């Protein structure tokens, strides 16, 4: 995609996200309709569905030739990364949304032939939009941001998923001990924002494409590493255990989990 078109799409997506945030804030004031998906901790609400509907409609009218992978299934059956592929997570951190009315995100990514073009993570309650891509750089609202420092695992906090801590999958106990402490935020989007800002040196969680699609673009643009927990490149259409962070922390975690 040419830079002029990327800028045009960027303006357009930001206008959708601004409207989307306002709608979510309004809908949050009414009683939520909460349903479970795979279990009692995997939730979907009327707001997740309405917001995916809203965003998918916007994408379809703006870019009818593209394909859309949406968490709640209102997009398309996407089986190939050829062409333009949008990835939508209408509410990331639905448990936080339901129980805290805070610490959740709206996420959108645009890939072209598997290459990240634009990524968006909107911290709704903080009213901070993290956006950008390789051609634009990474922004917190209108402010350009960069990696603060290439921290090692021993120099910072590590974000982990609750279920992985409980099962000590991939020896995350040891990862946590080597760090300055672990944090469990419950939203991949909020964890990824924390890594971008230097508040966490890394994050480990089992994730689906809509959980990491936008974050991968923003992280790689700013020099962070993201891979599967065994160090392999991510497949944009599959779920896997994901490791992301500063290059040093990423290397430190790989060393521990491969022992
Ligand atoms: P969600 O709220 O959009 O479903 C919580 O630990 C984080 O992991 C959230 O980003 C959440 O996204 C995601 N998540 C929750 N259940 C998951 C599952 N079964 N597989 C992958 N990601 C999940
Ligand atoms: Ca979601």
XYZ file of N, CA and C and ligand atoms in Angstrom:
801
model
N 0.840 -1.202 0.000
C 0.000 0.000 0.000
C 0.871 1.247 0.000
N 0.487 2.231 -0.790
C 1.265 3.474 -0.849
C 0.998 4.316 0.396
N 1.955 5.164 0.716
C 1.879 5.942 1.954
C 0.628 6.843 2.020
N 0.249 7.430 0.866
C -0.947 8.289 0.872
C -2.192 7.494 1.243
N -2.252 6.264 0.723
C -3.413 5.434 1.021
C -3.389 5.000 2.483
N -2.195 4.692 2.989
C -2.073 4.296 4.405
C -2.566 5.443 5.299
N -2.173 6.646 4.961
C -2.614 7.810 5.759
C -4.131 7.991 5.690
N -4.682 7.744 4.502
C -6.133 7.896 4.324
C -6.872 6.848 5.172
N -6.389 5.601 5.096
C -7.015 4.526 5.880
C -6.882 4.843 7.371
N -5.716 5.335 7.769
C -5.468 5.654 9.177
C -6.486 6.685 9.700
N -6.718 7.708 8.909
C -7.704 8.736 9.327
C -9.091 8.125 9.464
N -9.420 7.279 8.497
C -10.734 6.648 8.474
C -10.921 5.743 9.713
N -9.925 4.879 9.970
C -10.052 3.946 11.102
C -10.160 4.719 12.415
N -9.394 5.813 12.528
C -9.469 6.605 13.767
C -10.870 7.184 13.962
N -11.525 7.570 12.858
C -12.878 8.116 13.007
C -13.851 7.006 13.441
N -13.687 5.776 12.913
C -14.541 4.667 13.356
C -14.319 4.399 14.840
N -13.049 4.403 15.238
C -12.730 4.047 16.628
C -13.263 5.077 17.612
N -13.232 6.327 17.188
C -13.743 7.374 18.061
C -15.251 7.178 18.277
N -15.947 6.856 17.189
C -17.388 6.609 17.298
C -17.651 5.327 18.083
N -16.845 4.309 17.814
C -16.996 3.023 18.484
C -16.847 3.185 20.004
N -15.840 3.961 20.420
C -15.628 4.193 21.858
C -16.846 4.857 22.483
N -17.383 5.866 21.798
C -18.553 6.574 22.346
C -19.738 5.629 22.487
N -19.932 4.763 21.492
C -21.050 3.819 21.545
C -20.878 2.854 22.712
N -19.647 2.350 22.888
C -19.386 1.403 23.981
C -19.643 2.087 25.329
N -19.183 3.321 25.477
C -19.387 4.042 26.745
C -20.873 4.227 27.030
N -21.664 4.488 25.991
C -23.113 4.648 26.181
C -23.753 3.303 26.528
N -23.409 2.272 25.758
C -24.025 0.947 25.975
C -23.677 0.375 27.349
N -22.492 0.737 27.855
C -22.048 0.259 29.165
C -22.943 0.718 30.303
N -23.659 1.805 30.061
C -24.493 2.364 31.135
C -25.755 1.535 31.338
N -26.171 0.786 30.304
C -27.345 -0.078 30.456
C -26.900 -1.440 30.962
N -27.895 -2.243 31.392
C -27.555 -3.573 31.892
C -26.954 -4.423 30.768
N -25.830 -5.080 31.053
C -25.185 -5.891 30.027
C -25.874 -7.252 29.931
N -25.945 -7.756 28.703
C -26.389 -9.134 28.502
C -25.115 -9.965 28.358
N -24.844 -10.818 29.364
C -23.584 -11.558 29.399
C -23.838 -13.038 29.126
N -23.107 -13.597 28.181
C -23.200 -15.031 27.908
C -21.808 -15.655 27.977
N -21.781 -16.981 28.251
C -20.483 -17.658 28.270
C -20.232 -18.298 26.901
N -18.940 -18.481 26.586
C -18.589 -19.143 25.321
C -18.044 -20.537 25.635
N -16.708 -20.660 25.857
C -16.152 -22.003 26.096
C -16.219 -22.422 27.571
N -16.514 -21.466 28.468
C -16.559 -21.785 29.893
C -16.962 -20.551 30.678
N -17.051 -20.671 31.997
C -17.578 -19.572 32.809
C -16.675 -18.334 32.835
N -15.406 -18.512 32.416
C -14.488 -17.369 32.408
C -14.317 -16.779 31.013
N -14.996 -17.330 30.033
C -14.870 -16.871 28.637
C -16.212 -16.237 28.262
N -16.248 -14.903 28.317
C -17.533 -14.202 28.192
C -17.689 -13.454 26.875
N -18.939 -13.243 26.513
C -19.271 -12.333 25.412
C -20.513 -11.556 25.865
N -20.564 -10.290 25.523
C -21.729 -9.476 25.901
C -22.388 -8.910 24.650
N -23.570 -8.315 24.867
C -24.259 -7.631 23.774
C -23.385 -6.507 23.208
N -22.518 -5.932 24.054
C -21.679 -4.821 23.589
C -20.565 -5.330 22.657
N -19.951 -6.486 22.990
C -18.957 -7.085 22.089
C -19.590 -7.271 20.706
N -20.793 -7.872 20.698
C -21.428 -8.198 19.413
C -21.811 -6.938 18.645
N -22.407 -5.965 19.347
C -22.838 -4.733 18.665
C -21.631 -3.973 18.121
N -20.543 -3.976 18.882
C -19.361 -3.233 18.437
C -18.689 -3.931 17.256
N -18.668 -5.261 17.276
C -18.098 -5.953 16.101
C -18.964 -5.670 14.873
N -20.282 -5.676 15.058
C -21.212 -5.382 13.973
C -20.902 -4.003 13.389
N -20.754 -3.027 14.277
C -20.468 -1.644 13.867
C -19.152 -1.567 13.070
N -18.103 -2.179 13.599
C -16.780 -2.061 12.954
C -16.726 -2.845 11.636
N -17.339 -4.030 11.630
C -17.340 -4.836 10.402
C -18.108 -4.095 9.293
N -19.218 -3.465 9.645
C -19.985 -2.675 8.656
C -19.141 -1.538 8.082
N -18.414 -0.844 8.949
C -17.553 0.268 8.502
C -16.488 -0.244 7.538
N -15.840 -1.358 7.908
C -14.770 -1.903 7.064
C -15.341 -2.351 5.716
N -16.496 -3.055 5.772
C -17.093 -3.575 4.532
C -17.461 -2.444 3.583
N -17.993 -1.322 4.121
C -18.361 -0.258 3.172
C -17.130 0.487 2.664
N -16.086 0.572 3.491
C -14.891 1.308 3.062
C -14.021 0.468 2.128
N -13.917 -0.827 2.422
C -12.944 -1.694 1.740
C -13.628 -3.021 1.369
N -14.588 -2.968 0.417
C -15.423 -4.151 0.141
C -14.641 -5.366 -0.362
N -13.468 -5.159 -0.933
C -12.711 -6.300 -1.479
C -11.885 -7.031 -0.442
N -11.880 -6.556 0.791
C -11.010 -7.163 1.806
C -11.731 -8.281 2.555
N -10.972 -8.999 3.378
C -11.573 -10.026 4.240
C -11.445 -9.577 5.693
N -12.388 -10.011 6.521
C -12.406 -9.577 7.919
C -12.447 -10.795 8.836
N -11.485 -10.842 9.761
C -11.476 -11.880 10.792
C -11.908 -11.213 12.097
N -13.122 -11.544 12.553
C -13.650 -10.920 13.774
C -13.866 -11.962 14.850
N -13.564 -11.605 16.097
C -13.660 -12.592 17.187
C -15.058 -13.182 17.305
N -16.084 -12.354 17.163
C -17.444 -12.843 17.410
C -18.103 -13.426 16.156
N -17.324 -13.582 15.086
C -17.803 -14.329 13.921
C -18.663 -13.542 12.945
N -18.706 -12.213 13.052
C -19.536 -11.436 12.128
C -18.780 -11.073 10.850
N -17.496 -11.417 10.813
C -16.691 -11.159 9.611
C -16.805 -12.331 8.641
N -15.672 -12.688 8.035
C -15.662 -13.744 7.027
C -14.928 -14.967 7.571
N -15.077 -16.087 6.859
C -14.246 -17.264 7.134
C -12.918 -16.981 6.454
N -11.892 -16.649 7.210
C -10.615 -16.292 6.583
C -9.682 -17.496 6.648
N -9.269 -17.991 5.484
C -8.419 -19.187 5.461
C -7.057 -18.905 4.834
N -6.891 -17.681 4.316
C -5.608 -17.344 3.690
C -5.278 -15.897 4.009
N -3.968 -15.598 4.094
C -3.581 -14.220 4.421
C -3.320 -13.398 3.160
N -3.734 -13.922 1.999
C -3.560 -13.181 0.744
C -4.472 -11.958 0.697
N -3.986 -10.894 0.099
C -4.783 -9.674 -0.050
C -4.857 -8.904 1.255
N -5.902 -8.088 1.378
C -6.052 -7.279 2.583
C -6.925 -8.021 3.582
N -6.385 -8.195 4.786
C -7.110 -8.883 5.844
C -7.180 -7.975 7.061
N -8.402 -7.684 7.486
C -8.639 -6.905 8.710
C -8.890 -7.871 9.853
N -8.379 -7.542 11.034
C -8.624 -8.360 12.226
C -9.262 -7.464 13.275
N -10.397 -7.916 13.829
C -11.165 -7.071 14.749
C -11.411 -7.792 16.076
N -11.030 -7.154 17.174
C -11.469 -7.610 18.501
C -12.296 -6.467 19.093
N -13.626 -6.632 19.114
C -14.492 -5.507 19.490
C -14.352 -5.095 20.952
N -14.124 -6.074 21.836
C -13.794 -5.804 23.245
C -12.748 -6.834 23.645
N -11.550 -6.391 23.931
C -10.513 -7.295 24.415
C -10.430 -7.137 25.926
N -10.559 -8.264 26.632
C -10.622 -8.198 28.092
C -12.082 -8.097 28.522
N -12.912 -8.984 27.966
C -14.357 -8.900 28.258
C -14.640 -9.134 29.748
N -13.853 -9.999 30.398
C -14.070 -10.214 31.843
C -13.833 -8.908 32.613
N -12.783 -8.183 32.258
C -12.538 -6.877 32.893
C -13.687 -5.913 32.598
N -14.133 -5.927 31.358
C -15.242 -5.059 30.940
C -16.477 -5.315 31.812
N -16.783 -6.607 32.025
C -17.983 -6.972 32.787
C -17.805 -6.682 34.276
N -16.664 -7.072 34.842
C -16.494 -7.001 36.295
C -15.906 -5.684 36.783
N -15.162 -4.987 35.927
C -14.486 -3.762 36.373
C -14.970 -2.520 35.641
N -15.591 -2.714 34.496
C -15.934 -1.577 33.606
C -14.677 -0.740 33.340
N -13.557 -1.443 33.244
C -12.273 -0.769 33.068
C -11.258 -1.794 32.529
N -10.128 -1.315 32.061
C -9.025 -2.184 31.637
C -9.399 -3.123 30.488
N -10.038 -2.569 29.475
C -10.338 -3.337 28.266
C -10.020 -2.467 27.052
N -9.971 -3.108 25.879
C -9.528 -2.383 24.678
C -10.361 -2.768 23.463
N -10.375 -1.877 22.494
C -10.922 -2.190 21.163
C -9.700 -2.306 20.246
N -9.624 -3.380 19.448
C -8.418 -3.567 18.632
C -8.769 -3.850 17.170
N -7.997 -3.219 16.306
C -8.151 -3.439 14.857
C -6.750 -3.563 14.251
N -6.610 -4.473 13.295
C -5.346 -4.570 12.553
C -5.646 -4.696 11.077
N -4.754 -4.174 10.252
C -4.850 -4.360 8.805
C -3.547 -4.984 8.303
N -3.692 -6.141 7.689
C -2.553 -6.849 7.076
C -2.748 -6.899 5.564
N -1.640 -6.860 4.832
C -1.691 -7.039 3.377
C -0.712 -8.151 3.017
N -1.226 -9.210 2.445
C -0.413 -10.399 2.121
C 0.455 -10.827 3.306
N -0.133 -10.800 4.495
C 0.557 -11.248 5.707
C 1.463 -10.214 6.352
N 1.643 -9.068 5.698
C 2.495 -8.009 6.271
C 1.625 -7.015 7.039
N 2.063 -6.659 8.230
C 1.314 -5.686 9.037
C 1.398 -4.289 8.438
N 0.253 -3.639 8.265
C 0.226 -2.284 7.705
C -0.141 -1.269 8.794
N -1.255 -1.539 9.483
C -1.716 -0.600 10.523
C -2.286 -1.380 11.707
N -1.997 -0.920 12.916
C -2.534 -1.553 14.115
C -3.116 -0.499 15.062
N -4.180 -0.889 15.785
C -4.871 0.034 16.703
C -5.248 -0.703 17.977
N -4.841 -0.152 19.118
C -5.297 -0.660 20.416
C -5.838 0.546 21.176
N -7.139 0.531 21.444
C -7.783 1.675 22.098
C -8.093 1.307 23.549
N -7.383 1.931 24.483
C -7.700 1.808 25.908
C -8.904 2.721 26.140
N -10.068 2.093 26.220
C -11.323 2.864 26.186
C -11.460 3.785 27.394
N -11.248 3.264 28.604
C -11.472 4.086 29.790
C -10.350 5.107 29.992
N -9.133 4.737 29.578
C -8.013 5.691 29.651
C -8.062 6.713 28.524
N -8.953 6.480 27.551
C -9.077 7.320 26.349
C -7.717 7.534 25.681
N -6.973 6.433 25.548
C -5.694 6.514 24.851
C -5.703 5.516 23.695
N -5.447 6.052 22.511
C -5.386 5.205 21.320
C -3.927 5.011 20.920
N -3.510 3.751 20.852
C -2.161 3.400 20.386
C -2.320 2.942 18.943
N -1.640 3.614 18.038
C -1.888 3.356 16.620
C -0.609 3.496 15.823
N -0.650 2.957 14.609
C 0.472 3.163 13.693
C 0.869 1.898 12.971
N 2.093 1.912 12.463
C 2.601 0.795 11.687
C 3.962 1.165 11.130
N 4.550 0.247 10.346
C 5.930 0.454 9.885
C 6.136 1.739 9.092
N 5.112 2.208 8.394
C 5.289 3.419 7.569
C 5.019 4.713 8.330
N 4.363 4.620 9.473
C 3.967 5.837 10.208
C 4.678 6.010 11.535
N 5.158 4.894 12.124
C 5.637 4.932 13.503
C 4.475 4.617 14.437
N 4.724 4.686 15.750
C 3.708 4.337 16.743
C 3.343 5.579 17.550
N 2.048 5.769 17.748
C 1.543 6.959 18.439
C 0.676 6.581 19.635
N 0.802 7.394 20.697
C -0.173 7.366 21.792
C -0.987 8.637 21.584
N -2.230 8.489 21.173
C -3.016 9.624 20.651
C -2.176 10.338 19.589
N -1.808 11.600 19.757
C -1.055 12.293 18.700
C 0.452 12.323 18.942
N 0.891 11.664 20.006
C 2.295 11.734 20.424
C 3.056 10.490 19.954
N 4.139 10.698 19.235
C 4.926 9.545 18.785
C 5.650 8.917 19.980
N 5.656 7.591 20.039
C 6.360 6.927 21.146
C 7.396 5.950 20.590
N 8.452 5.714 21.388
C 9.471 4.746 20.971
C 9.833 3.876 22.174
N 10.648 2.836 21.934
C 11.036 1.955 23.033
C 11.912 2.738 24.008
N 11.523 2.703 25.283
C 12.259 3.478 26.284
C 13.679 2.925 26.433
N 13.791 1.609 26.608
C 15.087 0.980 26.818
C 14.942 -0.520 26.558
N 16.003 -1.145 26.102
C 15.961 -2.591 25.845
C 16.192 -3.340 27.165
N 15.191 -3.297 28.041
C 15.327 -3.898 29.374
C 15.480 -5.412 29.301
N 16.269 -5.973 30.229
C 16.333 -7.430 30.412
C 15.178 -7.849 31.312
N 14.949 -9.164 31.365
C 13.894 -9.693 32.239
C 14.157 -9.296 33.687
N 15.427 -9.352 34.103
C 15.787 -9.052 35.496
C 15.568 -7.581 35.848
N 15.400 -6.736 34.836
C 15.248 -5.287 35.061
C 13.804 -4.819 35.093
N 12.829 -5.747 34.979
C 11.459 -5.229 34.878
C 10.389 -6.219 35.270
N 9.153 -5.808 35.041
C 7.965 -6.596 35.376
C 7.521 -7.379 34.148
N 7.004 -8.599 34.395
C 6.543 -9.442 33.283
C 5.022 -9.644 33.400
N 4.323 -9.444 32.301
C 2.877 -9.689 32.257
C 2.627 -11.149 31.924
N 1.736 -11.798 32.687
C 1.440 -13.217 32.456
C -0.063 -13.425 32.399
N -0.464 -14.562 31.815
C -1.884 -14.898 31.830
C -2.167 -15.713 33.091
N -3.303 -15.454 33.717
C -3.675 -16.157 34.954
C -3.636 -17.667 34.802
N -4.294 -18.226 33.766
C -4.291 -19.691 33.627
C -2.879 -20.278 33.501
N -1.972 -19.575 32.848
C -0.605 -20.099 32.699
C 0.123 -20.099 34.037
N -0.141 -19.112 34.862
C 0.487 -19.063 36.186
C -0.027 -20.231 37.032
N -1.343 -20.471 36.981
C -1.929 -21.542 37.795
C -1.385 -22.915 37.413
N -1.126 -23.108 36.108
C -0.663 -24.427 35.665
C 0.862 -24.499 35.566
N 1.532 -23.384 35.803
C 2.990 -23.276 35.619
C 3.437 -23.806 34.254
N 2.590 -23.558 33.274
C 2.921 -23.944 31.903
C 4.203 -23.225 31.465
N 5.056 -23.905 30.739
C 6.320 -23.336 30.219
C 7.199 -22.738 31.317
N 7.073 -23.266 32.536
C 7.958 -22.811 33.601
C 7.841 -21.300 33.846
N 6.614 -20.780 33.760
C 6.460 -19.332 33.953
C 6.764 -18.908 35.405
N 6.728 -19.874 36.353
C 7.147 -19.567 37.737
C 8.570 -19.018 37.741
N 9.436 -19.719 37.011
C 10.848 -19.349 36.965
C 11.030 -18.014 36.226
N 10.244 -17.817 35.175
C 10.290 -16.537 34.441
C 9.943 -15.412 35.419
N 8.903 -15.632 36.195
C 8.455 -14.638 37.153
C 9.528 -14.364 38.215
N 10.162 -15.450 38.723
C 11.209 -15.292 39.753
C 12.402 -14.493 39.224
N 12.739 -14.681 37.958
C 13.906 -13.980 37.379
C 13.608 -12.496 37.130
N 12.306 -12.152 37.066
C 11.921 -10.757 36.797
C 11.842 -9.988 38.122
N 11.442 -8.724 38.039
C 11.219 -7.953 39.279
C 9.826 -8.210 39.844
N 8.992 -8.935 39.089
C 7.646 -9.250 39.565
C 6.733 -9.547 38.398
N 5.632 -10.256 38.682
C 4.683 -10.538 37.598
C 3.414 -9.712 37.790
N 2.751 -9.465 36.694
C 1.479 -8.745 36.710
C 0.487 -9.511 35.844
N -0.757 -9.582 36.296
C -1.808 -10.243 35.515
C -2.900 -9.209 35.262
N -2.964 -8.689 34.064
C -3.920 -7.614 33.768
C -5.226 -8.108 33.147
N -5.201 -9.285 32.509
C -6.456 -9.839 31.981
C -6.925 -9.276 30.657
N -6.070 -8.530 29.980
C -6.407 -8.057 28.631
C -5.118 -7.988 27.827
N -5.066 -8.774 26.763
C -3.855 -8.778 25.931
C -3.556 -7.362 25.457
N -4.594 -6.612 25.083
C -4.392 -5.251 24.582
C -3.745 -4.353 25.624
N -4.237 -4.428 26.862
C -3.689 -3.578 27.929
C -2.259 -4.023 28.270
N -2.013 -5.330 28.252
C -0.636 -5.821 28.480
C 0.300 -5.319 27.381
N -0.150 -5.372 26.147
C 0.712 -4.951 25.026
C 0.984 -3.444 25.110
N -0.020 -2.661 25.467
C 0.194 -1.224 25.672
C 1.278 -1.025 26.740
N 1.196 -1.800 27.817
C 2.168 -1.656 28.913
C 3.585 -1.981 28.441
N 3.710 -2.958 27.549
C 5.038 -3.270 26.990
C 5.504 -2.116 26.104
N 4.620 -1.604 25.258
C 4.987 -0.487 24.364
C 5.485 0.711 25.169
N 4.868 0.937 26.353
C 5.226 2.097 27.171
C 6.408 1.835 28.099
N 6.891 0.589 28.179
C 8.026 0.283 29.046
C 7.615 -0.047 30.477
N 6.304 -0.198 30.724
C 5.847 -0.542 32.085
C 6.018 -2.036 32.372
N 5.985 -2.857 31.323
C 6.295 -4.287 31.411
C 7.441 -4.546 30.436
N 8.321 -5.503 30.768
C 9.382 -5.846 29.790
C 8.899 -6.910 28.815
N 7.797 -7.612 29.185
C 7.289 -8.640 28.286
C 5.933 -9.138 28.738
N 5.379 -10.038 27.943
C 4.051 -10.602 28.219
C 3.992 -11.986 27.601
N 3.399 -12.937 28.353
C 3.256 -14.314 27.864
C 1.812 -14.745 28.068
N 1.161 -15.217 26.994
C -0.219 -15.679 27.128
C -0.600 -16.525 25.930
N -1.576 -17.404 26.137
C -2.126 -18.134 25.004
C -3.094 -17.187 24.299
N -2.846 -16.908 23.029
C -3.616 -15.858 22.351
C -4.162 -16.312 21.005
N -5.245 -15.659 20.621
C -5.846 -15.880 19.297
C -5.445 -14.726 18.394
N -5.613 -14.871 17.071
C -5.157 -13.816 16.150
C -5.670 -12.419 16.504
N -6.921 -12.303 16.957
C -7.447 -10.959 17.269
C -6.859 -10.411 18.565
N -6.256 -11.301 19.388
C -5.613 -10.806 20.616
C -4.238 -10.186 20.318
N -3.549 -10.698 19.272
C -2.186 -10.208 19.021
C -2.007 -9.497 17.673
N -3.048 -9.484 16.812
C -2.900 -8.934 15.454
C -2.446 -7.486 15.426
N -3.118 -6.632 16.181
C -2.765 -5.199 16.205
C -1.450 -5.001 16.955
N -1.310 -5.704 18.079
C -0.119 -5.539 18.909
C 1.149 -5.907 18.167
N 1.093 -6.954 17.365
C 2.287 -7.392 16.621
C 2.814 -6.252 15.743
N 1.912 -5.561 15.082
C 2.323 -4.476 14.176
C 2.983 -3.335 14.966
N 2.344 -2.937 16.064
C 2.872 -1.817 16.857
C 4.190 -2.201 17.515
N 4.257 -3.408 18.064
C 5.470 -3.847 18.763
C 6.644 -3.931 17.794
N 6.428 -4.580 16.657
C 7.551 -4.744 15.710
C 7.998 -3.398 15.146
N 7.043 -2.494 14.947
C 7.417 -1.161 14.448
C 8.395 -0.484 15.407
N 8.194 -0.697 16.713
C 9.050 -0.035 17.702
C 10.210 -0.905 18.195
N 10.503 -1.999 17.467
C 11.705 -2.788 17.761
C 11.532 -3.872 18.807
N 10.284 -4.143 19.256
C 10.055 -5.245 20.198
C 9.988 -6.553 19.421
N 10.142 -7.667 20.159
C 10.068 -9.001 19.543
C 8.759 -9.658 19.930
N 8.181 -10.392 18.984
C 6.979 -11.185 19.262
C 7.081 -12.482 18.476
N 6.835 -13.592 19.172
C 6.941 -14.913 18.531
C 6.077 -15.881 19.321
N 6.061 -17.137 18.871
C 5.450 -18.158 19.710
C 6.416 -18.402 20.876
N 5.958 -19.103 21.912
C 6.781 -19.309 23.108
C 8.031 -20.134 22.795
N 8.026 -20.880 21.674
C 9.253 -21.588 21.300
C 10.071 -20.819 20.268
N 9.776 -19.541 20.114
C 10.627 -18.681 19.291
C 10.293 -18.679 17.803
N 9.199 -19.359 17.427
C 8.829 -19.428 16.006
C 7.976 -18.221 15.592
N 8.038 -17.838 14.292
C 7.181 -16.740 13.827
C 5.700 -17.085 14.028
N 4.875 -16.055 14.231
C 3.439 -16.279 14.452
C 2.722 -16.452 13.118
N 1.760 -17.371 13.117
C 0.871 -17.502 11.970
C -0.351 -16.647 12.288
N -0.629 -15.676 11.415
C -1.686 -14.705 11.703
C -3.078 -15.321 11.803
N -3.223 -16.574 11.383
C -4.568 -17.172 11.391
C -4.715 -18.258 12.466
N -3.682 -18.438 13.311
C -3.759 -19.512 14.323
C -3.548 -18.994 15.737
N -4.085 -19.746 16.694
C -3.873 -19.458 18.116
C -2.599 -20.152 18.567
N -1.892 -19.514 19.478
C -0.695 -20.159 20.040
C -0.312 -19.451 21.333
N 0.649 -20.025 22.057
C 1.175 -19.323 23.223
C 2.198 -18.314 22.716
N 1.977 -17.055 23.046
C 2.750 -15.954 22.476
C 3.680 -15.364 23.538
N 4.901 -15.057 23.109
C 5.880 -14.369 23.954
C 6.245 -13.066 23.249
N 6.144 -11.959 23.957
C 6.510 -10.671 23.348
C 7.205 -9.806 24.385
N 8.058 -8.916 23.898
C 8.729 -8.016 24.837
C 9.917 -7.317 24.210
N 10.733 -6.692 25.032
C 11.973 -6.090 24.533
C 12.840 -7.228 23.981
N 13.764 -6.953 23.057
C 14.618 -8.025 22.548
C 15.352 -8.758 23.673
N 15.857 -8.029 24.670
C 16.589 -8.687 25.763
C 15.686 -9.567 26.609
N 14.510 -9.065 26.995
C 13.597 -9.856 27.826
C 13.089 -11.059 27.036
N 12.820 -10.874 25.751
C 12.358 -11.966 24.887
C 13.406 -13.087 24.884
N 14.666 -12.729 24.712
C 15.762 -13.704 24.725
C 15.853 -14.385 26.096
N 15.754 -13.603 27.175
C 15.863 -14.173 28.526
C 14.755 -15.191 28.790
N 13.530 -14.876 28.352
C 12.413 -15.804 28.576
C 12.612 -17.070 27.742
N 13.036 -16.911 26.488
C 13.259 -18.094 25.627
C 14.258 -19.046 26.268
N 15.308 -18.488 26.875
C 16.322 -19.320 27.529
C 15.693 -20.130 28.666
N 14.848 -19.478 29.464
C 14.233 -20.173 30.615
C 13.249 -21.244 30.150
N 12.359 -20.887 29.214
C 11.317 -21.854 28.841
C 11.863 -23.027 28.025
N 13.046 -22.863 27.432
C 13.580 -23.975 26.635
C 14.408 -24.925 27.508
N 14.579 -24.622 28.804
C 15.390 -25.494 29.677
C 14.621 -26.746 30.107
P -10.955 -11.489 25.108
O -11.428 -10.809 26.330
O -11.070 -10.681 23.858
O -11.542 -12.879 24.951
C -7.345 -12.564 29.135
O -6.480 -13.397 29.752
C -6.847 -12.227 27.756
O -6.780 -13.415 26.949
C -7.789 -11.333 27.019
O -7.060 -10.598 26.084
C -8.772 -12.280 26.383
O -9.370 -11.741 25.236
C -7.864 -13.424 26.010
N -8.517 -14.709 26.110
C -9.497 -15.089 26.938
N -9.798 -16.377 26.780
C -8.981 -16.840 25.816
C -8.810 -18.109 25.191
N -9.546 -19.172 25.537
N -7.867 -18.215 24.228
C -7.127 -17.157 23.884
N -7.258 -15.928 24.429
C -8.167 -15.778 25.386
Ca -12.816 -9.990 22.574
